[in-house]
Amino acid sequence: MKRHLYRTIAGLAIACCVTAYSHAPAQAGEVEVLHFWASSSEAGAVARLKATLRAQGHTWKDFAVADGGGGLAVVLLGSRVKSGNPPTAAQIKGVAIQEWARTGKLSSIDGVARAEKWDDILPPIVSDIMKYNGQYVAVPLNVHRVNWLWVNAAVLRKANAKVPTTWSEFFEVAEAMRRIGVIPVAYSGRSWLDMGTFESVALGVGGPDFYRKAFLELDPAVLGGPEMEKTLETYKRIKQYTDGGASGRDWIVATDMLNRGAAGMMIMGDWAKAEMVGAGKRPDVDVLCVPTPGSGGAYSFDIDSFVMFHVNEQNRQAQSDLARAVMSKDFQQAFNLTKGSIPVRLDVKMDQFDECARRSRQDFRNGAKRGLLLPSLAHGMAQPAHTVAAMWEVILQFWNQDRMTAREAANRLVKAVKAETPTSHAR
Ligand code: GAL
């Protein structure tokens, strides 16, 4: 018996080492990755990446900063880079990729990208964001859709209401939910979440062209125009359907309110879906997903990506392996099944994904063809963080101050943007 046990242990030890050896890369290195994924579903998604890298013989060093939306992570990254000790990779996205690339601190991953034919795999709207001076300096992990409305199906039934597709229907449903004693809207009052709701309202009220002119071109006539006034009024109207604890609330808490049926509806990107699934809710059955009212086939996107910093030769191999792994079909599928988002590669099959993800993929694909893909303002895809922050200050004041009119807020929005972007035409 004992001998059998020893033999088994010895066998296992050999198997382990052979396995480790066969997976060992030419040069094992370390990847230290800064990210702000800390909720249980997000940590699950990161675990997929750690496992992939470890299986290649590299060491993973976690640099996790628990802060949804990533504001704090960016600050900490700044000080690490300043002190000459950058991580291997960092979760930086959108406009900030270009800002970081301009500092000269990023390392090109164009060699990997060319070898793996990323240009053929990625939609141009995505690859453009990942490149600086024509070279890839970032690798995308996923596509999150921001303009989602989530509805608790049981609450909706009880309220005897139908999923809203316009803003007037939204407020009717909210009334019906209030009548049955449920908080109509699970609201998270944090900067990036306020802005996420605000941009979704803008997309529904003003449409894609308005969104583009206001948030991408920062056209003062549109930023301060009648559509913006209407957007602000509609946004503020949501407030009466939220509860007293909304200010400062974390998105995970709001998602939990929706899951439990304490609240009936929530406007948020599909990272929230991952937490719903974690709580045993079935997307499109227990919690319904529809584009936010009026936004239809338009799609505001938030793409998570890693930028790479200059590292020593030994870790350079690990860094390239990280980039390659992130873009592999297997990883894109596994990561996004856990994360709530969809693969950034359009050649990954969707048969294992839920109905909401499939709809997201379809709208993303159609949106690309019809010019309906819009970079999310709230998630740094459209403007630098300081411009978004200046806009948020105005939005927040408007939300909090009952005496401020929508006209006044629209005028202030123009001024705030002008102060932040002296070279734009928002003068
Ligand atoms: C977003 C990010 C998502 C998700 C969310 C909440 O900015 O792109 O991946 O994690 O924040 O933390």
mmCIF file of C-alpha atoms in Angstrom, residues 113-372:
data_model
loop_
_atom_site.group_PDB
_atom_site.id
_atom_site.type_symbol
_atom_site.label_atom_id
_atom_site.label_comp_id
_atom_site.label_asym_id
_atom_site.label_seq_id
_atom_site.Cartn_x
_atom_site.Cartn_y
_atom_site.Cartn_z
ATOM 1 C CA ALA A 113 0.780 42.246 -33.856
ATOM 2 C CA ARG A 114 2.219 41.810 -37.326
ATOM 3 C CA ALA A 115 3.138 38.174 -36.795
ATOM 4 C CA GLU A 116 -0.351 37.450 -35.470
ATOM 5 C CA LYS A 117 -2.078 39.582 -38.150
ATOM 6 C CA TRP A 118 -4.023 41.783 -35.745
ATOM 7 C CA ASP A 119 -4.844 44.192 -38.562
ATOM 8 C CA ASP A 120 -6.853 41.443 -40.264
ATOM 9 C CA ILE A 121 -8.561 40.327 -37.077
ATOM 10 C CA LEU A 122 -9.576 43.603 -35.440
ATOM 11 C CA PRO A 123 -12.177 46.067 -36.677
ATOM 12 C CA PRO A 124 -10.333 49.312 -37.656
ATOM 13 C CA ILE A 125 -12.248 51.328 -35.053
ATOM 14 C CA VAL A 126 -10.553 49.132 -32.441
ATOM 15 C CA SER A 127 -7.074 48.829 -33.973
ATOM 16 C CA ASP A 128 -6.863 52.623 -34.443
ATOM 17 C CA ILE A 129 -7.240 53.091 -30.696
ATOM 18 C CA MET A 130 -4.482 50.547 -30.008
ATOM 19 C CA LYS A 131 -1.908 52.187 -32.287
ATOM 20 C CA TYR A 132 0.403 55.133 -31.956
ATOM 21 C CA ASN A 133 2.197 56.408 -35.051
ATOM 22 C CA GLY A 134 1.004 53.322 -36.876
ATOM 23 C CA GLN A 135 2.443 50.865 -34.335
ATOM 24 C CA TYR A 136 0.537 48.784 -31.817
ATOM 25 C CA VAL A 137 1.291 49.921 -28.266
ATOM 26 C CA ALA A 138 -1.782 48.324 -26.659
ATOM 27 C CA VAL A 139 -3.666 45.071 -26.857
ATOM 28 C CA PRO A 140 -7.474 44.917 -26.488
ATOM 29 C CA LEU A 141 -9.173 42.396 -24.224
ATOM 30 C CA ASN A 142 -12.854 42.936 -24.895
ATOM 31 C CA VAL A 143 -15.713 45.207 -25.883
ATOM 32 C CA HIS A 144 -18.137 46.389 -23.214
ATOM 33 C CA ARG A 145 -21.372 48.017 -24.283
ATOM 34 C CA VAL A 146 -22.235 50.999 -22.106
ATOM 35 C CA ASN A 147 -25.761 51.849 -23.287
ATOM 36 C CA TRP A 148 -27.585 48.951 -21.653
ATOM 37 C CA LEU A 149 -30.763 49.080 -19.615
ATOM 38 C CA TRP A 150 -31.182 46.102 -17.266
ATOM 39 C CA VAL A 151 -34.640 45.225 -16.011
ATOM 40 C CA ASN A 152 -35.525 42.780 -13.246
ATOM 41 C CA ALA A 153 -38.077 40.522 -14.975
ATOM 42 C CA ALA A 154 -40.010 39.595 -11.821
ATOM 43 C CA VAL A 155 -40.393 43.241 -10.795
ATOM 44 C CA LEU A 156 -41.513 44.139 -14.309
ATOM 45 C CA ARG A 157 -44.183 41.409 -14.243
ATOM 46 C CA LYS A 158 -45.378 42.475 -10.820
ATOM 47 C CA ALA A 159 -45.611 46.079 -11.982
ATOM 48 C CA ASN A 160 -47.591 44.831 -14.964
ATOM 49 C CA ALA A 161 -45.314 46.767 -17.291
ATOM 50 C CA LYS A 162 -43.393 46.203 -20.517
ATOM 51 C CA VAL A 163 -39.697 46.734 -21.215
ATOM 52 C CA PRO A 164 -39.347 50.424 -22.138
ATOM 53 C CA THR A 165 -37.822 51.407 -25.463
ATOM 54 C CA THR A 166 -38.373 55.188 -25.294
ATOM 55 C CA TRP A 167 -37.755 57.661 -22.486
ATOM 56 C CA SER A 168 -41.451 58.348 -21.975
ATOM 57 C CA GLU A 169 -42.049 54.594 -21.617
ATOM 58 C CA PHE A 170 -39.111 54.437 -19.223
ATOM 59 C CA PHE A 171 -40.731 56.974 -16.906
ATOM 60 C CA GLU A 172 -44.099 55.188 -17.143
ATOM 61 C CA VAL A 173 -42.454 51.910 -16.113
ATOM 62 C CA ALA A 174 -40.610 53.738 -13.321
ATOM 63 C CA GLU A 175 -43.980 55.049 -12.024
ATOM 64 C CA ALA A 176 -45.480 51.565 -12.168
ATOM 65 C CA MET A 177 -42.547 50.158 -10.189
ATOM 66 C CA ARG A 178 -42.824 52.902 -7.615
ATOM 67 C CA ARG A 179 -46.525 52.090 -7.179
ATOM 68 C CA ILE A 180 -45.669 48.504 -6.169
ATOM 69 C CA GLY A 181 -43.122 49.767 -3.639
ATOM 70 C CA VAL A 182 -39.914 48.968 -5.530
ATOM 71 C CA ILE A 183 -37.102 51.492 -6.073
ATOM 72 C CA PRO A 184 -37.480 52.066 -9.836
ATOM 73 C CA VAL A 185 -33.819 52.792 -10.626
ATOM 74 C CA ALA A 186 -30.716 51.295 -8.972
ATOM 75 C CA TYR A 187 -28.419 54.297 -9.287
ATOM 76 C CA SER A 188 -24.686 54.566 -8.562
ATOM 77 C CA GLY A 189 -23.668 58.168 -7.985
ATOM 78 C CA ARG A 190 -19.991 58.069 -8.906
ATOM 79 C CA SER A 191 -18.285 60.212 -11.526
ATOM 80 C CA TRP A 192 -17.817 57.577 -14.236
ATOM 81 C CA LEU A 193 -21.235 56.076 -13.542
ATOM 82 C CA ASP A 194 -23.020 59.451 -13.605
ATOM 83 C CA MET A 195 -21.347 60.084 -16.930
ATOM 84 C CA GLY A 196 -22.286 56.626 -18.216
ATOM 85 C CA THR A 197 -25.945 57.312 -17.520
ATOM 86 C CA PHE A 198 -25.688 60.814 -18.909
ATOM 87 C CA GLU A 199 -24.125 59.722 -22.199
ATOM 88 C CA SER A 200 -26.738 56.984 -22.587
ATOM 89 C CA VAL A 201 -29.505 59.546 -22.126
ATOM 90 C CA ALA A 202 -27.801 61.811 -24.684
ATOM 91 C CA LEU A 203 -27.602 58.980 -27.193
ATOM 92 C CA GLY A 204 -31.297 58.222 -26.776
ATOM 93 C CA VAL A 205 -32.536 61.791 -26.712
ATOM 94 C CA GLY A 206 -30.315 63.353 -29.367
ATOM 95 C CA GLY A 207 -29.226 60.339 -31.444
ATOM 96 C CA PRO A 208 -25.792 59.297 -32.758
ATOM 97 C CA ASP A 209 -25.083 62.501 -34.730
ATOM 98 C CA PHE A 210 -25.816 64.663 -31.737
ATOM 99 C CA TYR A 211 -23.624 62.409 -29.590
ATOM 100 C CA ARG A 212 -20.789 62.674 -32.084
ATOM 101 C CA LYS A 213 -20.978 66.449 -32.431
ATOM 102 C CA ALA A 214 -21.352 67.061 -28.715
ATOM 103 C CA PHE A 215 -18.928 64.552 -27.235
ATOM 104 C CA LEU A 216 -16.401 63.800 -29.974
ATOM 105 C CA GLU A 217 -16.209 67.125 -31.769
ATOM 106 C CA LEU A 218 -17.101 69.209 -28.691
ATOM 107 C CA ASP A 219 -19.059 71.540 -30.951
ATOM 108 C CA PRO A 220 -20.153 74.413 -28.664
ATOM 109 C CA ALA A 221 -23.376 75.014 -30.611
ATOM 110 C CA VAL A 222 -24.399 71.417 -29.963
ATOM 111 C CA LEU A 223 -22.976 71.158 -26.442
ATOM 112 C CA GLY A 224 -25.036 74.156 -25.441
ATOM 113 C CA GLY A 225 -27.941 73.611 -27.819
ATOM 114 C CA PRO A 226 -31.590 72.600 -27.368
ATOM 115 C CA GLU A 227 -30.899 68.834 -27.636
ATOM 116 C CA MET A 228 -28.467 69.117 -24.758
ATOM 117 C CA GLU A 229 -31.067 70.959 -22.739
ATOM 118 C CA LYS A 230 -33.496 68.123 -23.401
ATOM 119 C CA THR A 231 -30.829 65.572 -22.506
ATOM 120 C CA LEU A 232 -30.154 67.335 -19.197
ATOM 121 C CA GLU A 233 -33.862 67.518 -18.360
ATOM 122 C CA THR A 234 -34.342 63.830 -19.081
ATOM 123 C CA TYR A 235 -31.250 62.892 -17.089
ATOM 124 C CA LYS A 236 -32.401 64.883 -14.070
ATOM 125 C CA ARG A 237 -35.869 63.352 -14.257
ATOM 126 C CA ILE A 238 -34.317 59.979 -13.431
ATOM 127 C CA LYS A 239 -33.326 61.290 -9.996
ATOM 128 C CA GLN A 240 -36.825 61.125 -8.521
ATOM 129 C CA TYR A 241 -36.860 57.379 -9.216
ATOM 130 C CA THR A 242 -33.639 56.693 -7.309
ATOM 131 C CA ASP A 243 -33.284 56.203 -3.550
ATOM 132 C CA GLY A 244 -31.546 58.228 -0.840
ATOM 133 C CA GLY A 245 -28.415 56.033 -0.875
ATOM 134 C CA ALA A 246 -27.563 56.623 -4.524
ATOM 135 C CA SER A 247 -24.829 59.202 -4.012
ATOM 136 C CA GLY A 248 -21.399 57.541 -3.951
ATOM 137 C CA ARG A 249 -22.862 54.036 -4.279
ATOM 138 C CA ASP A 250 -20.664 51.401 -5.887
ATOM 139 C CA TRP A 251 -21.879 49.687 -9.073
ATOM 140 C CA ILE A 252 -21.646 46.289 -7.399
ATOM 141 C CA VAL A 253 -24.111 47.420 -4.735
ATOM 142 C CA ALA A 254 -26.509 48.798 -7.352
ATOM 143 C CA THR A 255 -26.281 45.542 -9.298
ATOM 144 C CA ASP A 256 -27.095 43.628 -6.140
ATOM 145 C CA MET A 257 -30.204 45.795 -5.608
ATOM 146 C CA LEU A 258 -31.355 44.874 -9.095
ATOM 147 C CA ASN A 259 -30.528 41.187 -8.630
ATOM 148 C CA ARG A 260 -32.566 41.016 -5.421
ATOM 149 C CA GLY A 261 -35.505 42.896 -6.895
ATOM 150 C CA ALA A 262 -35.076 45.745 -4.417
ATOM 151 C CA ALA A 263 -34.788 47.891 -7.542
ATOM 152 C CA GLY A 264 -36.438 47.368 -10.924
ATOM 153 C CA MET A 265 -34.107 48.922 -13.529
ATOM 154 C CA MET A 266 -30.477 49.925 -13.923
ATOM 155 C CA ILE A 267 -28.517 51.748 -16.624
ATOM 156 C CA MET A 268 -25.015 50.337 -16.815
ATOM 157 C CA GLY A 269 -22.445 48.630 -19.012
ATOM 158 C CA ASP A 270 -22.363 44.859 -19.250
ATOM 159 C CA TRP A 271 -19.644 44.300 -16.629
ATOM 160 C CA ALA A 272 -22.716 44.307 -14.377
ATOM 161 C CA LYS A 273 -24.041 41.231 -16.190
ATOM 162 C CA ALA A 274 -21.067 39.241 -14.915
ATOM 163 C CA GLU A 275 -22.119 40.042 -11.340
ATOM 164 C CA MET A 276 -25.700 39.066 -12.169
ATOM 165 C CA VAL A 277 -24.532 35.694 -13.436
ATOM 166 C CA GLY A 278 -22.380 35.321 -10.326
ATOM 167 C CA ALA A 279 -25.520 35.826 -8.238
ATOM 168 C CA GLY A 280 -27.287 33.041 -10.147
ATOM 169 C CA LYS A 281 -29.383 35.291 -12.396
ATOM 170 C CA ARG A 282 -29.937 34.297 -16.007
ATOM 171 C CA PRO A 283 -29.343 37.137 -18.468
ATOM 172 C CA ASP A 284 -32.377 37.806 -20.642
ATOM 173 C CA VAL A 285 -34.542 35.604 -18.388
ATOM 174 C CA ASP A 286 -34.264 36.886 -14.808
ATOM 175 C CA VAL A 287 -32.653 40.163 -15.788
ATOM 176 C CA LEU A 288 -33.584 41.540 -19.191
ATOM 177 C CA CYS A 289 -31.191 43.525 -21.350
ATOM 178 C CA VAL A 290 -32.200 46.195 -23.866
ATOM 179 C CA PRO A 291 -30.389 49.186 -25.317
ATOM 180 C CA THR A 292 -31.075 52.265 -23.196
ATOM 181 C CA PRO A 293 -34.294 54.039 -24.282
ATOM 182 C CA GLY A 294 -34.128 55.553 -27.746
ATOM 183 C CA SER A 295 -30.585 54.367 -28.450
ATOM 184 C CA GLY A 296 -31.673 51.348 -30.552
ATOM 185 C CA GLY A 297 -28.899 50.041 -32.790
ATOM 186 C CA ALA A 298 -26.397 52.671 -31.627
ATOM 187 C CA TYR A 299 -23.621 51.237 -29.515
ATOM 188 C CA SER A 300 -21.417 53.167 -27.099
ATOM 189 C CA PHE A 301 -18.340 51.104 -26.451
ATOM 190 C CA ASP A 302 -15.725 50.755 -23.735
ATOM 191 C CA ILE A 303 -12.720 48.653 -24.713
ATOM 192 C CA ASP A 304 -10.391 47.374 -22.016
ATOM 193 C CA SER A 305 -6.792 47.146 -23.086
ATOM 194 C CA PHE A 306 -3.272 46.743 -21.754
ATOM 195 C CA VAL A 307 -0.464 49.087 -22.651
ATOM 196 C CA MET A 308 3.064 47.731 -22.355
ATOM 197 C CA PHE A 309 5.988 49.537 -20.755
ATOM 198 C CA HIS A 310 9.707 49.226 -21.539
ATOM 199 C CA VAL A 311 11.069 46.202 -19.669
ATOM 200 C CA ASN A 312 14.369 44.329 -19.585
ATOM 201 C CA GLU A 313 15.183 41.695 -22.205
ATOM 202 C CA GLN A 314 14.213 38.768 -19.981
ATOM 203 C CA ASN A 315 10.745 40.102 -19.317
ATOM 204 C CA ARG A 316 10.336 41.244 -22.895
ATOM 205 C CA GLN A 317 9.571 37.649 -23.924
ATOM 206 C CA ALA A 318 6.945 37.377 -21.174
ATOM 207 C CA GLN A 319 5.467 40.673 -22.314
ATOM 208 C CA SER A 320 5.148 39.469 -25.891
ATOM 209 C CA ASP A 321 3.589 36.230 -24.664
ATOM 210 C CA LEU A 322 1.078 38.276 -22.659
ATOM 211 C CA ALA A 323 0.099 40.279 -25.740
ATOM 212 C CA ARG A 324 -0.180 37.124 -27.844
ATOM 213 C CA ALA A 325 -2.226 35.323 -25.195
ATOM 214 C CA VAL A 326 -4.681 38.198 -24.784
ATOM 215 C CA MET A 327 -5.505 38.168 -28.475
ATOM 216 C CA SER A 328 -5.781 34.383 -28.799
ATOM 217 C CA LYS A 329 -9.233 33.050 -29.657
ATOM 218 C CA ASP A 330 -9.318 30.778 -26.599
ATOM 219 C CA PHE A 331 -8.483 33.556 -24.198
ATOM 220 C CA GLN A 332 -10.887 36.028 -25.809
ATOM 221 C CA GLN A 333 -13.654 33.507 -25.354
ATOM 222 C CA ALA A 334 -12.811 32.441 -21.799
ATOM 223 C CA PHE A 335 -12.156 35.962 -20.530
ATOM 224 C CA ASN A 336 -15.275 37.482 -22.017
ATOM 225 C CA LEU A 337 -17.547 34.662 -20.894
ATOM 226 C CA THR A 338 -16.489 35.600 -17.367
ATOM 227 C CA LYS A 339 -16.360 39.373 -17.818
ATOM 228 C CA GLY A 340 -19.790 40.130 -19.302
ATOM 229 C CA SER A 341 -18.257 41.740 -22.395
ATOM 230 C CA ILE A 342 -17.828 40.334 -25.907
ATOM 231 C CA PRO A 343 -14.630 39.262 -27.659
ATOM 232 C CA VAL A 344 -12.954 42.032 -29.590
ATOM 233 C CA ARG A 345 -12.190 39.532 -32.369
ATOM 234 C CA LEU A 346 -15.155 39.053 -34.632
ATOM 235 C CA ASP A 347 -14.017 35.512 -35.513
ATOM 236 C CA VAL A 348 -14.676 34.090 -32.037
ATOM 237 C CA LYS A 349 -17.819 31.935 -32.008
ATOM 238 C CA MET A 350 -20.636 33.134 -29.778
ATOM 239 C CA ASP A 351 -22.450 29.843 -29.203
ATOM 240 C CA GLN A 352 -21.387 29.620 -25.568
ATOM 241 C CA PHE A 353 -22.402 33.204 -24.820
ATOM 242 C CA ASP A 354 -25.764 34.327 -23.425
ATOM 243 C CA GLU A 355 -28.429 36.121 -25.407
ATOM 244 C CA CYS A 356 -27.387 39.610 -24.230
ATOM 245 C CA ALA A 357 -23.815 39.037 -25.410
ATOM 246 C CA ARG A 358 -25.062 37.723 -28.754
ATOM 247 C CA ARG A 359 -27.204 40.805 -29.212
ATOM 248 C CA SER A 360 -24.234 42.944 -28.268
ATOM 249 C CA ARG A 361 -22.086 41.236 -30.916
ATOM 250 C CA GLN A 362 -24.794 41.701 -33.541
ATOM 251 C CA ASP A 363 -25.239 45.397 -32.758
ATOM 252 C CA PHE A 364 -21.466 45.870 -32.650
ATOM 253 C CA ARG A 365 -21.067 44.280 -36.074
ATOM 254 C CA ASN A 366 -23.990 46.212 -37.578
ATOM 255 C CA GLY A 367 -22.915 49.373 -35.820
ATOM 256 C CA ALA A 368 -19.477 49.100 -37.457
ATOM 257 C CA LYS A 369 -21.098 48.899 -40.892
ATOM 258 C CA ARG A 370 -23.583 51.700 -40.312
ATOM 259 C CA GLY A 371 -21.405 54.172 -38.423
ATOM 260 C CA LEU A 372 -23.257 53.575 -35.150
#
